[in-house]
Short mmCIF file of C-alpha atoms in Angstrom, two decimals:
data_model
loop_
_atom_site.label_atom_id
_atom_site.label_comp_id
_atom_site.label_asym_id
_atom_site.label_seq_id
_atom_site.Cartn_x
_atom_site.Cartn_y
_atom_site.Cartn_z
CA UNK A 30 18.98 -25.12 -131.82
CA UNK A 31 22.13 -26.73 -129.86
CA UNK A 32 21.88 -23.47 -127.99
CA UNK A 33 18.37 -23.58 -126.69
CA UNK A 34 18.67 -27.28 -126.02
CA UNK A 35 21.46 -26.19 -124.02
CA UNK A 36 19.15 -23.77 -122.15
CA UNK A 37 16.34 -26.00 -121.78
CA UNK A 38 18.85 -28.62 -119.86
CA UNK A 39 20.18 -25.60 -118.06
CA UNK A 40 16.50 -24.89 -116.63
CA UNK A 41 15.60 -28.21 -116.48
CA UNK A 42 17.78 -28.53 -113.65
CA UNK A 43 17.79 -25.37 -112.05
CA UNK A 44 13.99 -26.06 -111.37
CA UNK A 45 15.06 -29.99 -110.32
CA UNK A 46 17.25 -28.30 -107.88
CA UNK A 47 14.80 -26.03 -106.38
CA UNK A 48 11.44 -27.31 -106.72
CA UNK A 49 11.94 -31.16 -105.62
CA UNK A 50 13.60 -30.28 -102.09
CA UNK A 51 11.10 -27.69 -101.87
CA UNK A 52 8.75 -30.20 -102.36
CA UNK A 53 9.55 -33.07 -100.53
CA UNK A 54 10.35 -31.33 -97.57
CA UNK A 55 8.71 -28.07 -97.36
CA UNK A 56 5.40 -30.72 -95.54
CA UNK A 57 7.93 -31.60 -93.12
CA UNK A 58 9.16 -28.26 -92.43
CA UNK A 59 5.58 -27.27 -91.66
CA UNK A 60 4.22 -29.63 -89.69
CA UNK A 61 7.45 -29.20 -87.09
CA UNK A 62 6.43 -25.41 -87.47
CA UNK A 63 2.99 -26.15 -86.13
CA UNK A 64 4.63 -28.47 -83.64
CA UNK A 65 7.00 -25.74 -82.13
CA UNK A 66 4.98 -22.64 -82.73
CA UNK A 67 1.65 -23.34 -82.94
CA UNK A 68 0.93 -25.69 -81.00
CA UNK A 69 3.92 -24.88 -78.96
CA UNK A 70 4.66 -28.34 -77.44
CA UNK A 71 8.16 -28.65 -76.06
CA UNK A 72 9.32 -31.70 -77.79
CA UNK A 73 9.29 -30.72 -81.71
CA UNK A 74 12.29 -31.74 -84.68
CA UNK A 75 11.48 -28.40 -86.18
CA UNK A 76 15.50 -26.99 -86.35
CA UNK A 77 16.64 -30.35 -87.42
CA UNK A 78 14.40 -30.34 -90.42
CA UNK A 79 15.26 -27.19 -91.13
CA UNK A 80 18.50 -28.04 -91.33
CA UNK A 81 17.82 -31.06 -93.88
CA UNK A 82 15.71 -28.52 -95.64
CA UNK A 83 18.62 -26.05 -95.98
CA UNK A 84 21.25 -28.40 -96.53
CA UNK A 85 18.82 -30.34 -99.66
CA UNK A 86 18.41 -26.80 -101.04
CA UNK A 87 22.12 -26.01 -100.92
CA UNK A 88 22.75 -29.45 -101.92
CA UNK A 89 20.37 -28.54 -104.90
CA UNK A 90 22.10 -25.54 -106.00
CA UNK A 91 25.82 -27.18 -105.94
CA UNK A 92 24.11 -29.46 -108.24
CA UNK A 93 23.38 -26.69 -110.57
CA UNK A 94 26.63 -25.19 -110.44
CA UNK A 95 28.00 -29.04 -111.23
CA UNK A 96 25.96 -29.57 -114.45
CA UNK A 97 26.58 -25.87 -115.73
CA UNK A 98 30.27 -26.77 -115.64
CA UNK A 99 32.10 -26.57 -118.97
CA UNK A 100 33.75 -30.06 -120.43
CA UNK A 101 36.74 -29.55 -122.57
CA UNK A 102 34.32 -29.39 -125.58
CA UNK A 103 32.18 -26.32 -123.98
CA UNK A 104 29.24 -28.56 -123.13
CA UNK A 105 28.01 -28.36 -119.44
CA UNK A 106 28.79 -31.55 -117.67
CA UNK A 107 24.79 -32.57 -116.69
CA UNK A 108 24.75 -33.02 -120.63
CA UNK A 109 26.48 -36.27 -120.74
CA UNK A 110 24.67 -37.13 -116.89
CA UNK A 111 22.53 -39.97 -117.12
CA UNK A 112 19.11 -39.25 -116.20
CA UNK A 113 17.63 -42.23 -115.61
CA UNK A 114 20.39 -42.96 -113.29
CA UNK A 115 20.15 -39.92 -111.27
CA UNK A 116 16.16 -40.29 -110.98
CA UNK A 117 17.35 -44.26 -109.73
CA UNK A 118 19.55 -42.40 -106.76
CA UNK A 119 16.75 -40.23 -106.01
CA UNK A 120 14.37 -42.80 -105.26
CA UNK A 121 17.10 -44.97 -103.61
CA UNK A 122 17.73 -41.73 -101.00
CA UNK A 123 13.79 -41.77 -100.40
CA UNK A 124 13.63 -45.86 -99.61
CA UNK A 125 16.83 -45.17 -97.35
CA UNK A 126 14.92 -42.72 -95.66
CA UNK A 127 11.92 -44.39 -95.35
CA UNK A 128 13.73 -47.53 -93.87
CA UNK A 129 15.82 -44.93 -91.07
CA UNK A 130 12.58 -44.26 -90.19
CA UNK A 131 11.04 -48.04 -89.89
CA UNK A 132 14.60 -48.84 -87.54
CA UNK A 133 13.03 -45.77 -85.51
CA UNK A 134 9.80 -47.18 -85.22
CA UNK A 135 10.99 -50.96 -84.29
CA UNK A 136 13.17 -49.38 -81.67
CA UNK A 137 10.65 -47.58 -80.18
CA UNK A 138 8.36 -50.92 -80.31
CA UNK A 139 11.15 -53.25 -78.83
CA UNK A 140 10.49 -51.08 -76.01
CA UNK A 141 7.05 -52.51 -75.80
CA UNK A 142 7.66 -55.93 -73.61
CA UNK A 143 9.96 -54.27 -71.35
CA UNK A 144 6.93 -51.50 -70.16
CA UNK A 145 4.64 -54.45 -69.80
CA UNK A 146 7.15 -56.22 -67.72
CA UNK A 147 7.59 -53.31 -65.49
CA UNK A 148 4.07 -52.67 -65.48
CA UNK A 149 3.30 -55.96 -64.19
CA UNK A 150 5.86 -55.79 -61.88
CA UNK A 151 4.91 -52.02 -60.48
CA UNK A 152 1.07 -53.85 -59.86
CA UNK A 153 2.17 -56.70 -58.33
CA UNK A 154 4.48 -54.92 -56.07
CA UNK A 155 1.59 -52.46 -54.66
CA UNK A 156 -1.31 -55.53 -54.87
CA UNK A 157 -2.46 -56.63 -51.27
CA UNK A 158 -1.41 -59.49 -50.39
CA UNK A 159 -3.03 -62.88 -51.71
CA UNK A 160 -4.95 -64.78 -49.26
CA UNK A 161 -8.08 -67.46 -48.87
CA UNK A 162 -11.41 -66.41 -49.07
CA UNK A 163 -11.70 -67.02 -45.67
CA UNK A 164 -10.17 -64.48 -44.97
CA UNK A 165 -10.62 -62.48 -47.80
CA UNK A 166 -13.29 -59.68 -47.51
CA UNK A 167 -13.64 -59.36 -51.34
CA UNK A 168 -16.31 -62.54 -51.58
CA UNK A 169 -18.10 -61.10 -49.04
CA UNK A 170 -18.27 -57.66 -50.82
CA UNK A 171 -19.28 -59.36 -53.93
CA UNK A 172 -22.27 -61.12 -52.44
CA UNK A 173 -23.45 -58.00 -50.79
CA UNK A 174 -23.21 -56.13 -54.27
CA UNK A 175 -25.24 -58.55 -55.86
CA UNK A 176 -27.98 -58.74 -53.20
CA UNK A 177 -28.27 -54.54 -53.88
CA UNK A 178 -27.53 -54.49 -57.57
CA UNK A 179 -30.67 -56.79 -57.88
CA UNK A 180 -32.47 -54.69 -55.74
CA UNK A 181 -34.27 -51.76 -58.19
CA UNK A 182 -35.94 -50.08 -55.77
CA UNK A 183 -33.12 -49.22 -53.48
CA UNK A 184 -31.37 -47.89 -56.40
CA UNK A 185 -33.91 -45.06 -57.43
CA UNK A 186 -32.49 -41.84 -57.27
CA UNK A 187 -35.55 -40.86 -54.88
CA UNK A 188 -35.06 -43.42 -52.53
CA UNK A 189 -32.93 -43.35 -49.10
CA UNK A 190 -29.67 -45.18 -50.46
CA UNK A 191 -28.02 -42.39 -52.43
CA UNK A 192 -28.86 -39.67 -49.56
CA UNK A 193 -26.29 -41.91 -47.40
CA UNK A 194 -26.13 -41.17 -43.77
CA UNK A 195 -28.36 -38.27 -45.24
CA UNK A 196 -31.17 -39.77 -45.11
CA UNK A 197 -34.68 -39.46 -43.30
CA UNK A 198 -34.29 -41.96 -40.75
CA UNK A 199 -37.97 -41.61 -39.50
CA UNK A 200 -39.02 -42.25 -42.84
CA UNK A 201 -40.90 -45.98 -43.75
CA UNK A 202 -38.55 -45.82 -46.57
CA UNK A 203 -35.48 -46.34 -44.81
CA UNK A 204 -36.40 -48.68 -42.00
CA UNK A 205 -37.92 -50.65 -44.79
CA UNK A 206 -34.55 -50.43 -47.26
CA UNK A 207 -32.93 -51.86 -43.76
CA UNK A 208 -35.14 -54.39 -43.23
CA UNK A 209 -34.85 -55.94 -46.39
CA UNK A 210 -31.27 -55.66 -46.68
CA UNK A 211 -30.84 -56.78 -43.19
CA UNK A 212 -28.50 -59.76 -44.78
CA UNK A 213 -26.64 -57.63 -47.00
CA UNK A 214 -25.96 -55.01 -43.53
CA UNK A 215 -24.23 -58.38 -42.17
CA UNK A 216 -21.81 -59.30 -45.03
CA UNK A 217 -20.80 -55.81 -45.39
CA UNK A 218 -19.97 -55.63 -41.76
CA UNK A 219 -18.46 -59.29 -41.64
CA UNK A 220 -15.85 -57.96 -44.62
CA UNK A 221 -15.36 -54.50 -43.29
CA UNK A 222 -14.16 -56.91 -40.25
CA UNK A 223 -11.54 -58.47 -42.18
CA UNK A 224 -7.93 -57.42 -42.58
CA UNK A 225 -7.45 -58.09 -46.52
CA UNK A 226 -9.68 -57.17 -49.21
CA UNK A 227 -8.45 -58.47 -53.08
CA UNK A 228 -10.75 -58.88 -56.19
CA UNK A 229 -9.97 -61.10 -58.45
CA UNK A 230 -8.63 -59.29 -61.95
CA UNK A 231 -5.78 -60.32 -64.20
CA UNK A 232 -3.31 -57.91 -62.90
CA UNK A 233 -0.66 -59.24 -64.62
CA UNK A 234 -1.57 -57.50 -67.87
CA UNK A 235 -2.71 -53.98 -66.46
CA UNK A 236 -5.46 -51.92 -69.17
CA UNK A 237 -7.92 -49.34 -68.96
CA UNK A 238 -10.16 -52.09 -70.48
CA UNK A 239 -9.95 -53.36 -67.12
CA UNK A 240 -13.62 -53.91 -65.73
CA UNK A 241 -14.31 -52.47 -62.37
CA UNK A 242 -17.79 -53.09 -61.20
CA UNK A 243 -16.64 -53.10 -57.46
CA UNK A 244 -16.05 -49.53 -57.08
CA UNK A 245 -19.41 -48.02 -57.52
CA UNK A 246 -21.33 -50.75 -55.91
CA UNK A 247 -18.53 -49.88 -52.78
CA UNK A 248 -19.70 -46.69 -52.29
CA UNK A 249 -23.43 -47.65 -52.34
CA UNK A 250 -22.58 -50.32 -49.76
CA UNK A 251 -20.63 -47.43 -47.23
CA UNK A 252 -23.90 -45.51 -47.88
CA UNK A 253 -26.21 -48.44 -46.88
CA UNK A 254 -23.87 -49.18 -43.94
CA UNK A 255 -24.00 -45.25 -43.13
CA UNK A 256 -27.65 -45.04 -43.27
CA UNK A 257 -27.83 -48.18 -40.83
CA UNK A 258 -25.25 -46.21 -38.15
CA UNK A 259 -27.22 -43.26 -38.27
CA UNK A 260 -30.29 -45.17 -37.69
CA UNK A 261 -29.06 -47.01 -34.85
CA UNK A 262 -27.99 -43.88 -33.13
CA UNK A 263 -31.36 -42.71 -33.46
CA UNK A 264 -32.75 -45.55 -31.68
CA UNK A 265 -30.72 -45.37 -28.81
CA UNK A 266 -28.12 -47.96 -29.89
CA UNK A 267 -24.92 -45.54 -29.64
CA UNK A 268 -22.18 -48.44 -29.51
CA UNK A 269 -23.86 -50.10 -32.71
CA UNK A 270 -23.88 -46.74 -34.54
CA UNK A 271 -19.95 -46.38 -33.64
CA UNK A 272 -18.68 -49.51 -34.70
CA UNK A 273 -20.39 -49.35 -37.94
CA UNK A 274 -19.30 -45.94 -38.50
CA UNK A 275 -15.72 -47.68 -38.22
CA UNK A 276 -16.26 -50.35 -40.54
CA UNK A 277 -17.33 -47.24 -43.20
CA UNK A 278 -13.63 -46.20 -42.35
CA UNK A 279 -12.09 -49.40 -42.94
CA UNK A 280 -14.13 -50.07 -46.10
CA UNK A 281 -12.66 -47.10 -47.06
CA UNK A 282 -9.32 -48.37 -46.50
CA UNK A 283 -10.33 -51.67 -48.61
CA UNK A 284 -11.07 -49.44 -51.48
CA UNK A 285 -8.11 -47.77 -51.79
CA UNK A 286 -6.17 -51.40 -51.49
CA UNK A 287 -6.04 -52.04 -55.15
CA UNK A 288 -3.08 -49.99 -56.94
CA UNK A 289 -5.60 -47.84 -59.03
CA UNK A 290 -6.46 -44.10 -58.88
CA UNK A 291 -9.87 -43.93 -59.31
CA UNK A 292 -9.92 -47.01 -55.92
CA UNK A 293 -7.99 -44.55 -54.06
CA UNK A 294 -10.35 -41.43 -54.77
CA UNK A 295 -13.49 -43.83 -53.82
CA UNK A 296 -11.76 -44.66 -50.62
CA UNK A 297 -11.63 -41.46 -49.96
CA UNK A 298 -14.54 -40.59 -50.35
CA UNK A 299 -16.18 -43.67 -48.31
CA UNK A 300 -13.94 -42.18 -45.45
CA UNK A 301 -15.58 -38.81 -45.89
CA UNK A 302 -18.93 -40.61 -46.11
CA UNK A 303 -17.97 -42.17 -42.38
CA UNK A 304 -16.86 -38.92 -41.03
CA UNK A 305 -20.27 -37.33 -42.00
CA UNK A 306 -22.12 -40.34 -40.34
CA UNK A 307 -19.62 -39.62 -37.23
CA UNK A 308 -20.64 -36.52 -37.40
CA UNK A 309 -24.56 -37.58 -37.14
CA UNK A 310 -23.66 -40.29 -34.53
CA UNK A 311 -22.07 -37.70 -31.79
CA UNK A 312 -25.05 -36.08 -30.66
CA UNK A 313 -26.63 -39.16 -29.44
CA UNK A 314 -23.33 -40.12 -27.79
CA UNK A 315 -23.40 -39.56 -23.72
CA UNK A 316 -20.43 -39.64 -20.81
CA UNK A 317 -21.46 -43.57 -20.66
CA UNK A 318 -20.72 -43.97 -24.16
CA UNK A 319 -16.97 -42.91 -23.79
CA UNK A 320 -15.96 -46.45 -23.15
CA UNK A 321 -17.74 -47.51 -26.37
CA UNK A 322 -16.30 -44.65 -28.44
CA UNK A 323 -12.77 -45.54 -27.46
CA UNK A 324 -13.28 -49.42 -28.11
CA UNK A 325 -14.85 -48.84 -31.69
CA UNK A 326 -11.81 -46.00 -32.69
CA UNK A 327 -14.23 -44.46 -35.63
CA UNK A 328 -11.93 -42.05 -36.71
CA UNK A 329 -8.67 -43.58 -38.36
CA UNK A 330 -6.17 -42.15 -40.94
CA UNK A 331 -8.04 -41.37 -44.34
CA UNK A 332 -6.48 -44.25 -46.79
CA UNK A 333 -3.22 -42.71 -48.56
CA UNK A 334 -2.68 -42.93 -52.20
CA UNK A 335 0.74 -43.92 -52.47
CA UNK A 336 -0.08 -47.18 -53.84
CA UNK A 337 -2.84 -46.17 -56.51
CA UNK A 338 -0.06 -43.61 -58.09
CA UNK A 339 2.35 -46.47 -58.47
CA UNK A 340 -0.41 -48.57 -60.02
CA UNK A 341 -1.80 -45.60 -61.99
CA UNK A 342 1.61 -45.27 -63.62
CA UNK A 343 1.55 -49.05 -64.55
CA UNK A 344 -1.28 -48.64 -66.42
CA UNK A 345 -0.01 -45.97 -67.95
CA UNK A 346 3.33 -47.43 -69.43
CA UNK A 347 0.81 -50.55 -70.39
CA UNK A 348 -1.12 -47.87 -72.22
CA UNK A 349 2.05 -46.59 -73.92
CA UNK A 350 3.38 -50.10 -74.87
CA UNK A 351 0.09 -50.63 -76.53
CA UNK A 352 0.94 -47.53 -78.68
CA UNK A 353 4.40 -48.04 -79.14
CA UNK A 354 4.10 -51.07 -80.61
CA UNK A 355 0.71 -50.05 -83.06
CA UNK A 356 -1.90 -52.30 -80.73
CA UNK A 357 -3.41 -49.30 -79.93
CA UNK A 358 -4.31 -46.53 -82.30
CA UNK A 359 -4.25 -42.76 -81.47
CA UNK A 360 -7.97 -42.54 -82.81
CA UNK A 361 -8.57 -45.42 -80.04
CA UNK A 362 -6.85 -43.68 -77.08
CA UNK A 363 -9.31 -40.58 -77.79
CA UNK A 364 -12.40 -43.27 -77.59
CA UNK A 365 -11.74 -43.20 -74.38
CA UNK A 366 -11.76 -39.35 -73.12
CA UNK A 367 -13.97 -37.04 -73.44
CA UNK A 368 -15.14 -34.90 -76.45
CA UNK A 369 -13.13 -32.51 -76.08
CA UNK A 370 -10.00 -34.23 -75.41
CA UNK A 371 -10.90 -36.28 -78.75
CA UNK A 372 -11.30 -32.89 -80.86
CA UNK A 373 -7.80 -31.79 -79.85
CA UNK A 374 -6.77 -34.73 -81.42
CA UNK A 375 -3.99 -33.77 -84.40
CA UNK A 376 -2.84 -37.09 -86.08
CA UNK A 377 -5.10 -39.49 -87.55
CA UNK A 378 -5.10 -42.29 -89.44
CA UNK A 379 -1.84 -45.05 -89.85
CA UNK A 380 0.58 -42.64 -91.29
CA UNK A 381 0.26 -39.71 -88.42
CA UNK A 382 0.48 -42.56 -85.70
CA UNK A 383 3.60 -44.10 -87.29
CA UNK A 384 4.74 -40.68 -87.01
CA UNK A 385 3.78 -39.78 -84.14
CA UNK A 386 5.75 -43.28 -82.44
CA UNK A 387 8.81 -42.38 -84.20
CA UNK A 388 9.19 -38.66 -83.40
CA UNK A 389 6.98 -37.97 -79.78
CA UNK A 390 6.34 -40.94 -78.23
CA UNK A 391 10.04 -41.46 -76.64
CA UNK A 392 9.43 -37.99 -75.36
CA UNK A 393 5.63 -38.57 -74.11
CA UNK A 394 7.16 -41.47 -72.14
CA UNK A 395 10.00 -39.64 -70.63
CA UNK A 396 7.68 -36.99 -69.71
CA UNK A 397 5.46 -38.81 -68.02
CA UNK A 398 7.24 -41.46 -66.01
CA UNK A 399 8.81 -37.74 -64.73
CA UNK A 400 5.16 -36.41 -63.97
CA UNK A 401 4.16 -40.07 -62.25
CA UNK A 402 7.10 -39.88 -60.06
CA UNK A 403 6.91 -36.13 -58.62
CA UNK A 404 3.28 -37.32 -57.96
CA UNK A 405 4.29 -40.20 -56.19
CA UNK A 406 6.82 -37.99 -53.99
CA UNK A 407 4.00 -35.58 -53.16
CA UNK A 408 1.38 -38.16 -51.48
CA UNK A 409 4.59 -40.16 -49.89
CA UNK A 410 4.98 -36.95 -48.37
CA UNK A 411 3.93 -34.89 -45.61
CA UNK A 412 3.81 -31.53 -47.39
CA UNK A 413 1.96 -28.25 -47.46
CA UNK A 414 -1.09 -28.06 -49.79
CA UNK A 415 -0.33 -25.18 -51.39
CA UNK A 416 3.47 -26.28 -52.58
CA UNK A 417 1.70 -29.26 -53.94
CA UNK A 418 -0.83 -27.51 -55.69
CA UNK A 419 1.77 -25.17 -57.48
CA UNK A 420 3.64 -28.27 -58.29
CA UNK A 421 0.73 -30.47 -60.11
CA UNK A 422 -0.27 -27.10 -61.54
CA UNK A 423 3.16 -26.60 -63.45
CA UNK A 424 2.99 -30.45 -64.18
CA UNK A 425 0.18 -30.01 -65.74
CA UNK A 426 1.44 -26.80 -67.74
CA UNK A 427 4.35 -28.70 -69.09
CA UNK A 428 1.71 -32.13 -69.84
CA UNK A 429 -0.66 -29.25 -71.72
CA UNK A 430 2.79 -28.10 -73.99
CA UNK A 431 3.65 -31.93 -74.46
CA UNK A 432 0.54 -33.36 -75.59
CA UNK A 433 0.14 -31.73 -78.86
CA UNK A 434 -1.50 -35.08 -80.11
CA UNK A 435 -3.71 -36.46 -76.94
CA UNK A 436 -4.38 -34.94 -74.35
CA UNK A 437 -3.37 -36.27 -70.61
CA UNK A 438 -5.06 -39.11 -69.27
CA UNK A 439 -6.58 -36.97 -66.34
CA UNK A 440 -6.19 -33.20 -66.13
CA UNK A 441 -6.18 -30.98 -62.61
CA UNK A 442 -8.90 -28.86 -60.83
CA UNK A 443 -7.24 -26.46 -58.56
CA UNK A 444 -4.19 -28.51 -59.17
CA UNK A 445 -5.04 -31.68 -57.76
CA UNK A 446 -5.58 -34.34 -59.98
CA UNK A 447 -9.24 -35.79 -61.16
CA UNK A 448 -10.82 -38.15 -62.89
CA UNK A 449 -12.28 -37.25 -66.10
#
């Protein structure tokens, strides 16, 4: 009997010193596996939890070799170990770990305040500047929205408006859409006149929840504008035509004014949308009208988007701080892209996001105020299109190995960046 209790102690903890690393670690060791290989994201903890792995297991074993020591009286030494005690350290070195890992996690939320303050600061630095409403073209933008938004006819998708400078000008449809928004023509041209255009938003705490009714309704407005230069051209009123055609350009310009990405793209494409109506207003133009085309200058820069990447990454490090300090969920972020993005989605729930802020979201950060800045550089920049493309395509390549959790906020076409 003393022999086979001897044995039974003896295999008691061989299997203590296999199976419980084995099993408290062996989930650890695979998840990094899927981190590095599998998903193949370049920021993984896969060899240093191997290494905890191996050292547990050899840990284990020297264990082993320690109980199965003789004592003087030719007992092994674990016989006289006290196992409640040892059970008492073993769930001591789990709450040690555990609490490791909640300094991790308030370190990596203390960073939270400091993102917000620099996001706030990056935003105000790229806002335009404050001025009165007098001069302000914003108010004047707003009351032209409304007049249009209100207006259900002008929005059908058969009517004149979305066609733009497109449109049928001999059609009853679109002298009529000008008729009635004869007012609305003249605010939109008495803002596109000013120098300044500012909405009001609460830019001091920069979020995707941020509501942007402006920028739709701005394009619609260049479109109503365009339709009204094309018109006048038609009609013999050349000089008319070309100085609306520039306030189109300069609208664009106000669009692009406020530090976002998605402004920037819209001003954009309100310049295009006066370089199309340009292009419908020369063939009316004559050698008298040279005098006119100089004075009204319809073809300016296209707005740059210098500014909206410095205000795109603001909203991005607000976007982190929200995460790094648990006001924003990972199954929350996903709300907020498309389907796809949200299926690629890995870690759910409160324990993969704590895990997930501890372990990849330094990393995610690093990475992308990198990405941000090399994007920055290339609009500042006077640079061939191609170099740029190859760049933003291997940004994207190394966002794509990153983001084993989310994907990236916007993705590339062709390697230039776009909206989702």
């Amino acid at each position: 009997m003393r022999f086979l209790e001897l044995h039974w102690i003896a295999f008691a903890l061989l299997g203590v010193a296999v199976v419980v690393p084995i099993a408290a670690l062996s989930p650890w060791v695979i998840a990094t596996w899927l981190l590095a290989f599998r998903l193949a994201i370049a920021t993984n903890w896969f060899g240093p939890t191997v290494s905890c792995a191996v050292a547990a297991l050899v840990g284990g074993i020297w264990i082993v070799a320690a109980g199965m020591s003789r004592r003087p009286d030719g007992t092994p030494a674990a016989a006289a170990w006290p196992v409640i005690g040892l059970a008492g350290l073993f769930v001591i070195a789990k709450m040690v770990a555990f609490g490791i890992l909640l300094i991790l996690d308030n370190a990596v939320a203390a960073q939270a305040p400091y993102m917000r303050l620099e996001a706030a600061s990056l935003i105000q630095a790229h806002l335009p500047p404050a001025v009165p409403d007098a001069e302000n073209a914003a108010p004047l933008y707003s009351e032209a929205f409304t007049r249009l938004d209100t207006d259900a006819a002008a929005q059908a998708s058969t009517g004149p408006l979305p066609r733009g400078p497109a449109a049928d000008v001999t059609a009853e449809a679109t002298r009529e859409l000008l008729r009635r928004h004869a007012a609305t023509l003249d605010l939109l041209r008495a803002a596109a006149d000013r120098d300044t255009c500012r909405f009001d938003r609460d830019w001091t705490r920069p979020s995707f929840d941020m509501i942007l009714p402006e920028i739709q309704a701005m394009r619609s407005a260049a479109r109503l504008l365009a339709i009204a230069a094309v018109c006048a051209a038609a009609d013999g009123d050349v000089p008319a035509a070309l100085q609306d055609v520039a306030r189109i350009t300069r609208m664009g310009h106000h669009a692009a004014s406020e530090p976002l990405l998605i402004s920037g793209l819209v001003g954009l494409a309100i310049d295009g949308v006066g370089l199309d109506t340009l292009a419908r207003v020369l063939p009316a133009c004559t050698p008298d009208h040279a005098a006119a085309l100089a004075a009204a200058d319809p073809v300016g820069s296209p707005p740059t988007l210098v500014r909206s990447m410095f205000g795109e990454e603001a909203f991005g490090l607000a976007t982190f701080a929200d995460v790094a300090d648990a006001r924003l969920g990972l199954t929350s972020l996903q709300q907020v892209m498309h389907a796809e993005a949200a299926q690629r989605g890995r870690f759910v729930g409160r324990p993969g996001e704590f895990l997930y802020r501890v372990f990849l979201l330094p990393a995610d950060i690093d990475g992308y105020r990198r990405f941000m800045h090399r994007q920055q550089q290339s609009v500042a920049q006077s640079r061939p299109f191609a170099a740029v493309r190859q760049e933003n395509t291997a940004d994207e390549e190394d966002i794509a190995r990153r983001c084993a959790v989310y994907p990236p906020l916007f993705s590339t076409t062709d390697g230039l960046p776009v909206l989702e």
